[in-house]
Short mmCIF file of C-alpha atoms and ligand atoms in Angstrom, two decimals:
data_model
loop_
_atom_site.label_atom_id
_atom_site.label_comp_id
_atom_site.label_asym_id
_atom_site.label_seq_id
_atom_site.Cartn_x
_atom_site.Cartn_y
_atom_site.Cartn_z
CA MET A 67 3.02 -2.71 25.48
CA ILE A 68 4.35 -1.60 22.10
CA THR A 69 1.80 -0.09 19.69
CA ILE A 70 2.67 0.05 15.99
CA ARG A 71 0.32 2.03 13.69
CA VAL A 72 0.64 1.90 9.90
CA PRO A 73 -1.61 3.88 7.54
CA CYS A 74 -3.29 2.52 4.44
CA SER A 75 -2.26 4.01 1.11
CA SER A 76 -3.41 4.67 -2.41
CA ALA A 77 -0.80 4.03 -5.09
CA ASN A 78 -0.45 5.49 -8.60
CA ILE A 79 -2.95 8.44 -8.32
CA GLY A 80 -3.50 8.03 -12.06
CA PRO A 81 -0.28 8.23 -14.10
CA GLY A 82 2.23 7.44 -11.32
CA PHE A 83 2.19 3.66 -11.75
CA ASP A 84 4.63 2.11 -9.22
CA VAL A 85 5.90 5.64 -8.42
CA ILE A 86 3.40 7.77 -6.51
CA GLY A 87 1.84 6.87 -3.15
CA LEU A 88 -0.50 8.66 -0.76
CA ALA A 89 -0.80 7.54 2.87
CA LEU A 90 -4.41 7.82 4.06
CA SER A 91 -6.26 7.86 7.35
CA ILE A 92 -7.12 4.20 8.04
CA TRP A 93 -4.59 2.56 10.34
CA LEU A 94 -3.50 -1.03 10.81
CA GLU A 95 -2.56 -1.37 14.49
CA LEU A 96 -0.43 -3.98 16.27
CA ARG A 97 -0.45 -4.24 20.07
CA VAL A 98 2.60 -6.17 21.08
CA ASP A 99 3.37 -7.58 24.48
CA ILE A 100 6.38 -9.66 25.48
CA SER A 101 5.88 -11.49 28.77
CA PRO A 102 7.97 -14.65 29.22
CA ALA A 103 6.12 -15.39 32.50
CA THR A 104 2.83 -15.96 30.66
CA ALA A 105 4.30 -17.66 27.57
CA SER A 106 1.73 -19.99 26.00
CA GLY A 107 4.19 -22.20 24.14
CA ALA A 108 2.90 -20.89 20.78
CA PRO A 109 4.95 -21.99 17.73
CA LEU A 110 7.91 -19.70 17.09
CA ASN A 111 7.07 -18.05 20.48
CA CYS A 112 4.41 -15.86 18.88
CA GLU A 113 0.71 -15.89 19.76
CA ILE A 114 -1.48 -13.92 17.32
CA SER A 115 -4.99 -12.57 17.77
CA TYR A 116 -6.87 -10.57 15.12
CA GLU A 117 -9.88 -8.33 14.72
CA GLY A 118 -11.19 -6.35 11.76
CA ASP A 119 -11.15 -6.90 8.02
CA GLY A 120 -10.04 -10.43 7.21
CA GLU A 121 -11.01 -11.81 10.64
CA GLY A 122 -11.64 -15.52 10.25
CA GLU A 123 -9.71 -15.62 6.92
CA VAL A 124 -6.28 -14.29 7.73
CA PRO A 125 -4.05 -17.07 9.12
CA LEU A 126 -3.08 -16.70 12.76
CA THR A 127 0.07 -18.79 12.89
CA ALA A 128 3.34 -16.92 12.94
CA ASP A 129 4.74 -18.78 9.93
CA SER A 130 1.79 -18.05 7.66
CA ASN A 131 0.46 -14.61 8.63
CA LEU A 132 1.95 -11.96 6.29
CA ILE A 133 2.83 -9.61 9.18
CA THR A 134 4.63 -12.17 11.33
CA ARG A 135 6.21 -13.98 8.32
CA THR A 136 7.71 -10.65 7.31
CA ALA A 137 8.93 -10.09 10.88
CA LEU A 138 10.48 -13.59 10.94
CA TYR A 139 12.32 -12.85 7.70
CA VAL A 140 13.84 -9.68 9.17
CA LEU A 141 14.65 -11.39 12.51
CA ARG A 142 16.35 -14.29 10.72
CA CYS A 143 18.48 -11.88 8.70
CA HIS A 144 19.72 -10.81 12.16
CA LYS A 145 20.36 -14.35 13.39
CA GLN A 146 17.23 -14.44 15.57
CA ARG A 147 15.35 -17.54 14.45
CA VAL A 148 12.18 -17.08 16.53
CA PHE A 149 10.30 -14.33 18.37
CA PRO A 150 11.32 -13.54 21.97
CA VAL A 151 9.67 -16.00 24.41
CA GLY A 152 6.13 -14.90 25.33
CA THR A 153 5.49 -12.57 22.33
CA LYS A 154 1.80 -11.74 21.88
CA VAL A 155 0.67 -9.74 18.85
CA HIS A 156 -2.88 -8.41 18.68
CA ILE A 157 -3.71 -7.16 15.16
CA ILE A 158 -6.50 -4.62 14.62
CA ASN A 159 -7.06 -4.21 10.89
CA PRO A 160 -9.67 -1.81 9.49
CA ILE A 161 -7.96 -1.70 6.02
CA PRO A 162 -10.08 -3.63 3.51
CA LEU A 163 -8.07 -6.49 1.99
CA GLY A 164 -7.39 -6.67 -1.74
CA ARG A 165 -9.26 -3.46 -2.59
CA GLY A 166 -6.41 -1.15 -3.68
CA LEU A 167 -5.85 0.57 -0.34
CA GLY A 168 -2.45 -0.92 0.37
CA SER A 169 -3.44 -3.58 2.91
CA SER A 170 -0.47 -5.78 1.98
CA GLY A 171 1.93 -2.82 1.97
CA ALA A 172 0.73 -1.89 5.47
CA ALA A 173 1.08 -5.51 6.63
CA VAL A 174 4.64 -5.72 5.27
CA VAL A 175 5.65 -2.41 6.88
CA ALA A 176 4.05 -3.54 10.17
CA GLY A 177 6.01 -6.81 10.01
CA VAL A 178 9.35 -5.10 9.44
CA VAL A 179 8.70 -2.61 12.26
CA LEU A 180 7.53 -5.48 14.52
CA ALA A 181 10.86 -7.27 13.98
CA ASN A 182 12.79 -4.08 14.59
CA GLU A 183 11.01 -3.62 17.93
CA VAL A 184 10.95 -7.16 19.34
CA GLY A 185 14.45 -7.95 18.06
CA LYS A 186 15.83 -4.60 19.23
CA LEU A 187 17.48 -4.26 15.82
CA GLY A 188 17.82 -0.46 15.73
CA LEU A 189 17.14 -0.25 11.97
CA SER A 190 16.70 3.18 10.36
CA LYS A 191 13.53 3.83 8.33
CA ALA A 192 15.65 3.80 5.17
CA ARG A 193 16.94 0.31 5.98
CA MET A 194 13.43 -0.84 6.91
CA LEU A 195 12.31 0.25 3.43
CA ASP A 196 14.94 -2.11 1.94
CA TYR A 197 13.42 -5.03 3.87
CA CYS A 198 9.90 -4.02 2.79
CA LEU A 199 11.04 -3.96 -0.85
CA MET A 200 12.36 -7.53 -0.67
CA ILE A 201 8.73 -8.54 -0.11
CA GLU A 202 6.45 -5.95 -1.77
CA ARG A 203 8.57 -5.11 -4.78
CA HIS A 204 7.00 -1.87 -5.93
CA PRO A 205 7.86 1.05 -3.62
CA ASP A 206 4.74 3.25 -3.87
CA ASN A 207 2.56 1.70 -1.12
CA VAL A 208 5.31 0.74 1.33
CA ALA A 209 7.13 4.09 1.17
CA ALA A 210 3.87 6.00 1.70
CA ALA A 211 2.88 3.73 4.61
CA LEU A 212 6.31 3.97 6.25
CA TYR A 213 7.01 7.68 5.76
CA GLY A 214 3.47 9.07 5.47
CA GLY A 215 2.02 11.79 3.25
CA PHE A 216 2.13 12.16 -0.52
CA VAL A 217 5.33 10.65 -1.91
CA GLY A 218 7.23 10.03 -5.11
CA THR A 219 9.37 6.90 -5.01
CA TYR A 220 12.06 5.29 -7.11
CA LEU A 221 14.30 2.23 -7.10
CA ASN A 222 18.05 2.68 -7.37
CA ASP A 223 20.18 1.31 -10.14
CA LEU A 224 21.95 -1.49 -8.28
CA SER A 225 25.15 -3.37 -9.08
CA PRO A 226 24.56 -6.64 -11.03
CA GLU A 227 25.13 -8.69 -7.82
CA ASP A 228 22.72 -6.54 -5.81
CA THR A 229 20.15 -6.63 -8.60
CA GLU A 230 20.32 -10.40 -8.53
CA ARG A 231 19.87 -10.39 -4.74
CA LYS A 232 16.88 -8.05 -4.98
CA GLU A 233 15.25 -10.32 -7.55
CA ILE A 234 15.53 -13.51 -5.53
CA PRO A 235 12.11 -15.18 -5.80
CA LEU A 236 9.70 -14.22 -3.05
CA SER A 237 9.38 -17.90 -2.12
CA GLU A 238 13.02 -17.83 -0.97
CA VAL A 239 12.60 -14.60 1.00
CA LEU A 240 9.41 -15.78 2.68
CA PRO A 241 9.54 -19.59 2.46
CA GLU A 242 6.11 -21.17 2.81
CA PRO A 243 5.60 -21.87 5.67
CA ALA A 244 8.30 -19.56 7.01
CA GLY A 245 8.89 -21.26 10.33
CA GLY A 246 7.64 -24.80 9.70
CA VAL A 247 10.61 -25.82 7.62
CA ASP A 248 13.42 -23.95 9.28
CA THR A 249 16.48 -24.83 7.28
CA GLY A 250 18.68 -22.92 9.70
CA LEU A 251 20.09 -21.00 6.73
CA GLU A 252 20.21 -17.21 6.79
CA PRO A 253 17.65 -15.74 4.34
CA PRO A 254 18.84 -13.34 1.60
CA GLU A 255 19.55 -9.90 3.09
CA PRO A 256 18.39 -6.89 1.10
CA PRO A 257 20.98 -4.81 -0.75
CA ILE A 258 21.46 -1.39 0.89
CA GLY A 259 19.46 1.52 -0.56
CA ILE A 260 17.10 -0.36 -2.89
CA GLY A 261 14.46 2.35 -2.89
CA HIS A 262 14.03 6.02 -2.04
CA TYR A 263 11.25 8.54 -1.69
CA MET A 264 10.59 12.27 -1.76
CA LYS A 265 7.67 13.90 0.04
CA PHE A 266 5.47 16.29 -1.95
CA PRO A 267 3.25 19.01 -0.52
CA TRP A 268 -0.50 18.38 -0.43
CA ALA A 269 -3.10 21.17 -0.68
CA LYS A 270 -4.96 21.16 2.64
CA GLU A 271 -8.35 21.68 0.92
CA ILE A 272 -8.22 18.31 -0.87
CA LYS A 273 -9.71 15.18 0.69
CA ALA A 274 -9.90 11.70 -0.77
CA ILE A 275 -13.23 9.96 -1.25
CA ALA A 276 -12.65 6.20 -1.38
CA ILE A 277 -15.47 4.21 -3.00
CA ILE A 278 -14.74 0.64 -2.01
CA PRO A 279 -16.53 -2.14 -3.93
CA GLN A 280 -17.41 -5.31 -2.05
CA PHE A 281 -15.15 -7.55 -4.09
CA GLU A 282 -11.42 -8.15 -4.09
CA VAL A 283 -8.89 -7.81 -6.90
CA ALA A 284 -5.59 -9.45 -6.01
CA THR A 285 -2.73 -7.13 -6.94
CA ALA A 286 -0.86 -10.00 -8.59
CA LYS A 287 -3.83 -10.57 -10.93
CA ALA A 288 -4.20 -6.85 -11.69
CA ARG A 289 -0.48 -6.73 -12.61
CA GLY A 290 -0.88 -9.83 -14.75
CA VAL A 291 -3.26 -8.05 -17.16
CA LEU A 292 -0.76 -5.28 -17.95
CA PRO A 293 1.30 -5.37 -21.16
CA THR A 294 5.07 -5.85 -20.98
CA SER A 295 5.75 -2.98 -23.39
CA TYR A 296 4.04 0.30 -24.33
CA SER A 297 3.92 2.61 -27.32
CA ARG A 298 6.06 5.74 -27.17
CA ALA A 299 2.87 7.85 -27.39
CA ASP A 300 1.38 6.23 -24.26
CA VAL A 301 4.63 6.59 -22.29
CA VAL A 302 4.94 10.27 -23.26
CA PHE A 303 1.26 10.79 -22.35
CA ASN A 304 1.95 9.55 -18.79
CA LEU A 305 5.27 11.44 -18.46
CA GLN A 306 3.54 14.70 -19.40
CA ARG A 307 0.93 14.18 -16.71
CA ILE A 308 3.16 12.88 -13.94
CA ALA A 309 5.36 15.96 -14.30
CA LEU A 310 2.32 18.09 -13.41
CA LEU A 311 0.72 15.90 -10.76
CA PRO A 312 2.76 16.73 -7.61
CA VAL A 313 2.70 20.45 -8.40
CA ALA A 314 -1.03 20.46 -9.17
CA LEU A 315 -1.93 18.59 -5.96
CA GLY A 316 0.32 20.79 -3.81
CA ARG A 317 -1.01 24.12 -5.01
CA SER A 318 -3.46 26.02 -2.80
CA PRO A 319 -6.18 26.87 -3.76
CA PRO A 320 -6.36 23.78 -5.99
CA ASN A 321 -7.09 24.14 -9.70
CA ALA A 322 -9.54 21.31 -10.42
CA GLU A 323 -9.12 21.36 -14.22
CA GLN A 324 -5.34 21.05 -13.89
CA ILE A 325 -5.59 18.22 -11.35
CA TYR A 326 -8.14 16.33 -13.44
CA LEU A 327 -5.84 16.50 -16.45
CA ALA A 328 -2.75 15.54 -14.41
CA MET A 329 -4.52 12.39 -13.14
CA GLN A 330 -5.09 10.81 -16.57
CA ASP A 331 -3.32 7.53 -17.28
CA LYS A 332 -2.64 5.21 -20.21
CA VAL A 333 -0.33 2.72 -18.51
CA HIS A 334 -2.49 0.68 -16.13
CA GLN A 335 -6.10 1.84 -15.80
CA PRO A 336 -7.20 1.01 -19.39
CA TYR A 337 -5.99 -2.58 -19.00
CA ARG A 338 -7.64 -3.14 -15.63
CA LYS A 339 -11.17 -2.41 -16.90
CA GLU A 340 -11.78 -6.11 -17.50
CA LEU A 341 -11.36 -6.73 -13.75
CA ILE A 342 -13.51 -3.81 -12.60
CA PRO A 343 -16.95 -3.51 -14.23
CA GLY A 344 -17.92 0.11 -14.88
CA LEU A 345 -14.37 1.50 -14.54
CA PRO A 346 -14.06 3.30 -17.91
CA GLU A 347 -17.51 4.91 -17.58
CA ILE A 348 -16.80 6.12 -14.05
CA LEU A 349 -13.41 7.59 -14.94
CA LEU A 350 -14.79 9.33 -18.04
CA SER A 351 -18.06 10.71 -16.79
CA VAL A 352 -17.21 12.11 -13.34
CA THR A 353 -15.41 15.38 -14.07
CA PRO A 354 -14.93 18.77 -12.37
CA LYS A 355 -17.40 20.28 -14.89
CA SER A 356 -20.14 17.71 -14.31
CA HIS A 357 -19.48 17.44 -10.55
CA PRO A 358 -18.30 20.71 -8.94
CA GLY A 359 -15.98 20.07 -6.01
CA LEU A 360 -14.27 17.16 -7.79
CA CYS A 361 -10.59 17.67 -8.60
CA GLY A 362 -9.61 14.32 -10.08
CA ILE A 363 -10.49 10.64 -10.18
CA CYS A 364 -8.50 7.44 -10.53
CA LEU A 365 -8.29 3.78 -9.70
CA SER A 366 -6.75 3.38 -6.23
CA GLY A 367 -3.70 1.12 -6.47
CA ALA A 368 -4.56 -2.06 -8.35
CA GLY A 369 -8.28 -1.51 -7.63
CA PRO A 370 -11.15 -2.04 -7.36
CA THR A 371 -11.47 1.07 -5.12
CA ILE A 372 -12.06 4.37 -6.90
CA LEU A 373 -10.32 7.40 -5.42
CA ALA A 374 -11.99 10.75 -6.07
CA LEU A 375 -10.03 13.78 -4.88
CA ALA A 376 -12.36 16.65 -3.99
CA THR A 377 -12.69 19.89 -2.05
CA ASP A 378 -16.49 19.92 -1.66
CA ASN A 379 -19.74 18.03 -2.38
CA PHE A 380 -18.22 14.76 -1.08
CA ASP A 381 -21.60 13.04 -0.56
CA LYS A 382 -22.87 13.93 -4.04
CA ILE A 383 -19.68 12.76 -5.74
CA ALA A 384 -19.70 9.50 -3.78
CA LYS A 385 -23.36 8.90 -4.57
CA VAL A 386 -22.94 9.23 -8.33
CA ILE A 387 -20.12 6.65 -8.29
CA LEU A 388 -22.09 4.33 -5.97
CA ASP A 389 -25.01 4.53 -8.42
CA MET A 390 -22.79 3.68 -11.39
CA PHE A 391 -21.41 0.62 -9.58
CA SER A 392 -24.91 -0.30 -8.48
CA LYS A 393 -26.00 -0.47 -12.17
CA LYS A 394 -23.38 -3.23 -12.50
CA ASP A 395 -24.81 -4.96 -9.38
CA ILE A 396 -21.78 -3.97 -7.32
CA LYS A 397 -22.31 -2.86 -3.73
CA CYS A 398 -19.79 -0.47 -2.22
CA GLU A 399 -19.00 1.37 0.97
CA TRP A 400 -17.40 4.78 0.92
CA LYS A 401 -15.26 6.90 3.23
CA ILE A 402 -13.76 10.36 3.27
CA LEU A 403 -10.05 10.04 4.00
CA GLU A 404 -7.28 12.53 4.64
CA PRO A 405 -3.55 12.27 4.06
CA ALA A 406 -1.79 10.50 6.97
CA GLU A 407 1.22 12.78 7.16
CA GLU A 408 2.98 11.00 10.01
CA GLY A 409 3.32 7.55 8.46
CA THR A 410 4.18 4.62 10.70
CA THR A 411 4.45 5.33 14.41
CA VAL A 412 5.61 3.28 17.39
CA THR A 413 4.55 4.13 20.95
CA TYR A 414 5.31 2.46 24.29
CA SER A 415 3.00 2.24 27.32
N1 ATP B 29 -3.45 -7.34 8.15
C1 ATP B 29 -3.10 -8.37 7.38
N2 ATP B 29 -2.72 -9.53 7.94
C2 ATP B 29 -2.38 -10.56 7.17
N3 ATP B 29 -2.40 -10.57 5.83
C3 ATP B 29 -2.75 -9.45 5.21
C4 ATP B 29 -3.12 -8.28 5.95
N4 ATP B 29 -3.41 -7.32 5.08
C5 ATP B 29 -3.24 -7.84 3.85
N5 ATP B 29 -2.85 -9.11 3.91
C6 ATP B 29 -2.60 -10.03 2.77
O1 ATP B 29 -2.47 -9.25 1.59
C7 ATP B 29 -3.50 -9.62 0.63
C8 ATP B 29 -3.98 -8.41 -0.13
O2 ATP B 29 -2.90 -7.86 -0.83
P1 ATP B 29 -3.03 -7.26 -2.28
O3 ATP B 29 -1.68 -6.74 -2.63
O4 ATP B 29 -3.66 -8.25 -3.21
O5 ATP B 29 -4.08 -6.06 -2.13
P2 ATP B 29 -3.96 -4.67 -1.39
O6 ATP B 29 -2.59 -4.51 -0.81
O7 ATP B 29 -5.09 -4.55 -0.45
O8 ATP B 29 -4.20 -3.65 -2.60
P3 ATP B 29 -3.17 -2.70 -3.43
O9 ATP B 29 -1.84 -3.39 -3.43
O10 ATP B 29 -3.77 -2.62 -4.80
O11 ATP B 29 -3.18 -1.39 -2.73
C9 ATP B 29 -4.59 -10.24 1.48
O12 ATP B 29 -5.39 -11.11 0.73
C10 ATP B 29 -3.79 -10.95 2.56
O13 ATP B 29 -3.27 -12.17 2.07
N1 HSE B 30 1.59 0.23 -8.26
C1 HSE B 30 0.91 -0.97 -7.86
C2 HSE B 30 0.11 -0.67 -6.62
C3 HSE B 30 -0.69 -1.84 -6.11
O1 HSE B 30 0.02 -2.53 -5.14
C4 HSE B 30 -0.01 -1.44 -8.98
O2 HSE B 30 -0.77 -0.61 -9.49
O3 HSE B 30 0.03 -2.63 -9.32
#
């Protein structure tokens, strides 16, 4: 059996829109078995079972499930049109879907790693990141999930031909359904070195409180509300804060005032308030002064989860945010998470 574990992640951490990612301690797990002797004749040779968040909703056919569709894309780039005979993939997913905790990033990373394992492709992590970026086109979640820890990411300046290849519509990378209409054509391979990352230190005292509302915000919708251009003042505001953020969060003991300031944003959070009732009030009123132990607060990824970074008083901080959501008739669950330093792992048993 091959076990693939991929952590969830929180992107942006305030000002680092599409740049900063933090891998956190909830893991998507795939248990993969290849036994030709017990092959069930499943389409594309892949039988899927699923438990956890999304059970009953997430499609379980290899050509429509995001994890196996991604794997098929990578396999087909390597001239393998189907899974090996008798492939069984059991998916255990505790990452809440569409809440800003990188469920799709984790699914895409899991799919690329699945293809690498079953197809015996021998891809490096750097090359796997290229494949991930052909599907999830911002690097913050996928790089954090693949490499682990607290990361800064960037996309390379590519040649005009490679840029064109990277911007091929998603529908051509992952045709819908991927396997149903197999044209026999090779899908577009990713250019080499699309994206890169750098790991930042993380102060061991800081934990992440995730307050997870019981409603979904699709990332595509939360990107759709953002403007296409910004004022110079707003860009400079974010640049000033993002320059401080990795230093402030790596310094031990943490300086809460500095972290709070470094987590302010004018690029995405203000525009997403229409999708997340109570967001401006929560971000403004929960501060290190009013709530000792708090270091900083932000929208996690595209939301609606709120991420509060803190060193103490976790229950109190969570409760005040739960109460504010409750005034808007929004129920939430909450968890204390820690950085997942290791990133994606593969084990064999
Ligand atoms: N384990 C999974 N198996 C299959 N599909 C999944 C899985 N996890 C996520 N998805 C797909 O990804 C969608 C959610 O992706 P979306 O980008 O909208 O949110 P997110 O990744 O949870 O949040 P964010 O990108 O803000 O961190 C789900 O609705 C589902 O279609
Ligand atoms: N940087 C992305 C993360 C969500 O996938 C966004 O905020 O839209």
